[in-house]
PDB file of C-alpha atoms and ligand atoms in Angstrom:
ATOM      1  CA  MET A 795       0.000   0.000   0.000  1.00 46.00           C
ATOM      2  CA  THR A 796       2.739   2.407   1.020  1.00 56.00           C
ATOM      3  CA  THR A 797       4.635   1.735  -2.173  1.00 68.00           C
ATOM      4  CA  ARG A 798       1.593   2.341  -4.321  1.00 73.00           C
ATOM      5  CA  ARG A 799       0.886   5.650  -2.579  1.00 70.00           C
ATOM      6  CA  ASN A 800       4.510   6.752  -2.970  1.00 82.00           C
ATOM      7  CA  THR A 801       4.418   5.878  -6.657  1.00 89.00           C
ATOM      8  CA  LYS A 802       1.230   7.885  -7.129  1.00 90.00           C
ATOM      9  CA  GLN A 803       2.769  10.911  -5.377  1.00 93.00           C
ATOM     10  CA  LEU A 804       5.972  10.619  -7.377  1.00 94.00           C
ATOM     11  CA  GLU A 805       4.113  10.327 -10.664  1.00 94.00           C
ATOM     12  CA  ALA A 806       1.855  13.289  -9.814  1.00 96.00           C
ATOM     13  CA  ILE A 807       4.845  15.495  -8.943  1.00 97.00           C
ATOM     14  CA  ARG A 808       6.853  14.339 -11.949  1.00 97.00           C
ATOM     15  CA  SER A 809       4.009  15.084 -14.374  1.00 97.00           C
ATOM     16  CA  VAL A 810       3.322  18.518 -12.836  1.00 98.00           C
ATOM     17  CA  ILE A 811       6.963  19.478 -13.457  1.00 98.00           C
ATOM     18  CA  GLU A 812       6.939  17.883 -16.905  1.00 97.00           C
ATOM     19  CA  GLU A 813       3.757  19.608 -18.081  1.00 97.00           C
ATOM     20  CA  ALA A 814       4.271  23.064 -16.549  1.00 97.00           C
ATOM     21  CA  GLY A 815       6.310  24.458 -19.452  1.00 96.00           C
ATOM     22  CA  ARG A 816       8.188  26.675 -16.990  1.00 97.00           C
ATOM     23  CA  PRO A 817      10.245  26.203 -13.807  1.00 98.00           C
ATOM     24  CA  LEU A 818       8.059  25.750 -10.719  1.00 98.00           C
ATOM     25  CA  SER A 819       8.591  26.484  -7.039  1.00 97.00           C
ATOM     26  CA  ILE A 820       7.950  23.836  -4.387  1.00 97.00           C
ATOM     27  CA  GLU A 821       4.742  25.678  -3.451  1.00 96.00           C
ATOM     28  CA  GLU A 822       3.518  25.697  -7.067  1.00 97.00           C
ATOM     29  CA  ILE A 823       4.295  21.984  -7.447  1.00 98.00           C
ATOM     30  CA  HIS A 824       2.500  21.266  -4.181  1.00 97.00           C
ATOM     31  CA  ALA A 825      -0.566  23.320  -5.126  1.00 97.00           C
ATOM     32  CA  THR A 826      -0.933  21.664  -8.546  1.00 97.00           C
ATOM     33  CA  ALA A 827      -0.103  18.090  -7.502  1.00 96.00           C
ATOM     34  CA  SER A 828      -2.567  18.348  -4.608  1.00 95.00           C
ATOM     35  CA  GLY A 829      -5.305  18.231  -7.242  1.00 92.00           C
ATOM     36  CA  ASP A 830      -4.322  14.610  -7.975  1.00 89.00           C
ATOM     37  CA  VAL A 831      -3.166  13.649  -4.496  1.00 90.00           C
ATOM     38  CA  PRO A 832      -5.249  15.635  -1.973  1.00 91.00           C
ATOM     39  CA  SER A 833      -3.329  14.308   1.060  1.00 91.00           C
ATOM     40  CA  LEU A 834       0.008  15.454  -0.349  1.00 93.00           C
ATOM     41  CA  GLY A 835       2.146  17.304   2.211  1.00 94.00           C
ATOM     42  CA  LEU A 836       4.834  19.881   1.549  1.00 95.00           C
ATOM     43  CA  ARG A 837       7.487  17.678   3.190  1.00 95.00           C
ATOM     44  CA  THR A 838       6.619  14.844   0.806  1.00 95.00           C
ATOM     45  CA  VAL A 839       7.018  17.216  -2.135  1.00 96.00           C
ATOM     46  CA  TYR A 840      10.499  18.204  -0.904  1.00 96.00           C
ATOM     47  CA  ARG A 841      11.475  14.557  -0.403  1.00 96.00           C
ATOM     48  CA  THR A 842      10.114  13.493  -3.785  1.00 96.00           C
ATOM     49  CA  ILE A 843      11.848  16.353  -5.619  1.00 97.00           C
ATOM     50  CA  ARG A 844      15.140  15.335  -3.995  1.00 96.00           C
ATOM     51  CA  ARG A 845      14.641  11.796  -5.214  1.00 96.00           C
ATOM     52  CA  LEU A 846      13.767  12.955  -8.743  1.00 97.00           C
ATOM     53  CA  GLN A 847      16.940  15.068  -8.733  1.00 97.00           C
ATOM     54  CA  GLU A 848      19.023  12.087  -7.608  1.00 97.00           C
ATOM     55  CA  ASP A 849      17.462  10.025 -10.382  1.00 96.00           C
ATOM     56  CA  GLY A 850      18.409  12.714 -12.917  1.00 97.00           C
ATOM     57  CA  VAL A 851      14.775  13.393 -13.857  1.00 97.00           C
ATOM     58  CA  VAL A 852      14.474  16.904 -12.423  1.00 98.00           C
ATOM     59  CA  ALA A 853      16.985  19.756 -12.192  1.00 98.00           C
ATOM     60  CA  ASN A 854      16.916  22.800  -9.950  1.00 96.00           C
ATOM     61  CA  VAL A 855      17.014  26.368 -11.191  1.00 96.00           C
ATOM     62  CA  SER A 856      19.054  28.291  -8.656  1.00 92.00           C
ATOM     63  CA  VAL A 857      18.746  32.075  -8.721  1.00 86.00           C
ATOM     64  CA  PRO A 858      20.265  34.424  -6.121  1.00 84.00           C
ATOM     65  CA  GLY A 859      17.580  36.010  -3.959  1.00 85.00           C
ATOM     66  CA  ALA A 860      14.822  33.633  -5.083  1.00 87.00           C
ATOM     67  CA  ALA A 861      13.706  30.204  -3.907  1.00 92.00           C
ATOM     68  CA  ASP A 862      14.894  27.325  -6.069  1.00 96.00           C
ATOM     69  CA  ARG A 863      12.680  26.349  -8.963  1.00 97.00           C
ATOM     70  CA  TYR A 864      12.487  22.943 -10.648  1.00 98.00           C
ATOM     71  CA  GLU A 865      12.316  21.927 -14.306  1.00 98.00           C
ATOM     72  CA  PRO A 866      12.653  18.636 -16.229  1.00 98.00           C
ATOM     73  CA  ALA A 867      16.289  17.580 -16.620  1.00 98.00           C
ATOM     74  CA  HIS A 868      15.885  17.221 -20.398  1.00 97.00           C
ATOM     75  CA  ILE A 869      14.882  20.924 -20.556  1.00 97.00           C
ATOM     76  CA  ALA A 870      17.681  21.991 -18.212  1.00 96.00           C
ATOM     77  CA  SER A 871      20.271  20.213 -20.327  1.00 96.00           C
ATOM     78  CA  LYS A 872      19.498  22.478 -23.314  1.00 96.00           C
ATOM     79  CA  HIS A 873      21.073  25.906 -22.906  1.00 95.00           C
ATOM     80  CA  HIS A 874      18.314  28.417 -22.184  1.00 96.00           C
ATOM     81  CA  HIS A 875      17.464  31.347 -19.958  1.00 97.00           C
ATOM     82  CA  HIS A 876      14.683  32.386 -17.619  1.00 97.00           C
ATOM     83  CA  PHE A 877      12.459  35.342 -16.910  1.00 97.00           C
ATOM     84  CA  HIS A 878      11.454  36.115 -13.324  1.00 96.00           C
ATOM     85  CA  CYS A 879       8.241  38.102 -12.843  1.00 96.00           C
ATOM     86  CA  LEU A 880       8.791  40.440  -9.882  1.00 95.00           C
ATOM     87  CA  VAL A 881       5.045  40.831  -9.322  1.00 96.00           C
ATOM     88  CA  CYS A 882       3.701  37.244  -9.310  1.00 96.00           C
ATOM     89  CA  ASP A 883       7.130  35.667  -8.583  1.00 95.00           C
ATOM     90  CA  ARG A 884       6.714  33.112 -11.390  1.00 96.00           C
ATOM     91  CA  PHE A 885       9.581  31.944 -13.588  1.00 97.00           C
ATOM     92  CA  PHE A 886       9.300  31.448 -17.356  1.00 98.00           C
ATOM     93  CA  ASP A 887      11.575  30.031 -20.036  1.00 97.00           C
ATOM     94  CA  VAL A 888      12.719  32.551 -22.645  1.00 97.00           C
ATOM     95  CA  ASP A 889      14.009  31.937 -26.163  1.00 95.00           C
ATOM     96  CA  GLY A 890      17.448  32.839 -27.325  1.00 93.00           C
ATOM     97  CA  CYS A 891      20.773  33.763 -25.845  1.00 95.00           C
ATOM     98  CA  PRO A 892      22.648  37.036 -26.356  1.00 92.00           C
ATOM     99  CA  GLY A 893      25.976  35.254 -26.900  1.00 90.00           C
ATOM    100  CA  GLY A 894      29.146  37.183 -27.582  1.00 91.00           C
ATOM    101  CA  LEU A 895      29.685  37.588 -23.840  1.00 94.00           C
ATOM    102  CA  SER A 896      33.393  36.808 -24.018  1.00 95.00           C
ATOM    103  CA  THR A 897      33.916  40.389 -25.262  1.00 95.00           C
ATOM    104  CA  MET A 898      33.165  41.489 -21.673  1.00 96.00           C
ATOM    105  CA  LEU A 899      36.134  39.593 -20.278  1.00 97.00           C
ATOM    106  CA  PRO A 900      39.506  41.094 -19.405  1.00 97.00           C
ATOM    107  CA  GLU A 901      42.446  40.265 -21.654  1.00 96.00           C
ATOM    108  CA  GLY A 902      43.542  36.644 -21.312  1.00 97.00           C
ATOM    109  CA  PHE A 903      40.344  35.387 -19.646  1.00 97.00           C
ATOM    110  CA  LYS A 904      38.423  32.475 -21.117  1.00 97.00           C
ATOM    111  CA  LEU A 905      34.612  32.177 -20.866  1.00 97.00           C
ATOM    112  CA  GLU A 906      33.269  28.704 -20.144  1.00 96.00           C
ATOM    113  CA  SER A 907      29.670  29.285 -19.080  1.00 94.00           C
ATOM    114  CA  HIS A 908      27.126  31.931 -18.180  1.00 94.00           C
ATOM    115  CA  GLU A 909      23.802  32.260 -16.433  1.00 91.00           C
ATOM    116  CA  LEU A 910      21.309  34.956 -17.220  1.00 92.00           C
ATOM    117  CA  THR A 911      17.944  35.676 -15.645  1.00 94.00           C
ATOM    118  CA  LEU A 912      15.785  38.459 -17.014  1.00 95.00           C
ATOM    119  CA  SER A 913      13.317  40.075 -14.644  1.00 95.00           C
ATOM    120  CA  GLY A 914      10.333  42.387 -14.853  1.00 97.00           C
ATOM    121  CA  ARG A 915       6.598  41.855 -15.291  1.00 98.00           C
ATOM    122  CA  CYS A 916       5.023  38.934 -17.134  1.00 98.00           C
ATOM    123  CA  ALA A 917       2.154  39.503 -19.575  1.00 98.00           C
ATOM    124  CA  ALA A 918      -0.437  38.798 -16.892  1.00 98.00           C
ATOM    125  CA  CYS A 919       1.143  41.332 -14.511  1.00 98.00           C
ATOM    126  CA  ALA A 920       2.176  44.052 -16.990  1.00 95.00           C
TER     127      ALA A 920
HETATM  128 ZN1   ZN B 108       3.631  37.921 -13.288  1.00 50.44          ZN
HETATM  129 ZN1   ZN B 109      22.975  31.850 -22.901  1.00 50.44          ZN
END
């Protein structure tokens, strides 16, 4: 019984992250997955996310000054950037990458990676 319940919780959380189309916070995952699993607790969401990360299914989006968000690992593995709405606090995926950032570096430096988060108001909040 316990195993079946755990599987149901895990599948509900996994599909919420998979179908969101944008990185979600723990609270957003909890709120949406609770529709499928009404007894779902926040601690279970945390534990399940950790397990999905260990299994390489889910990746965290870590942004200074904001709570971690979570997105499918197959999305995270493709280079992309995010938009953070400062009004509703939601994160969105954005298309494109400015590139050419190595021109910002001092002489002799070598660029290996970059992270970029745009912020402002999403369409619903603008
Ligand atoms: Zn917004
Ligand atoms: Zn980029």
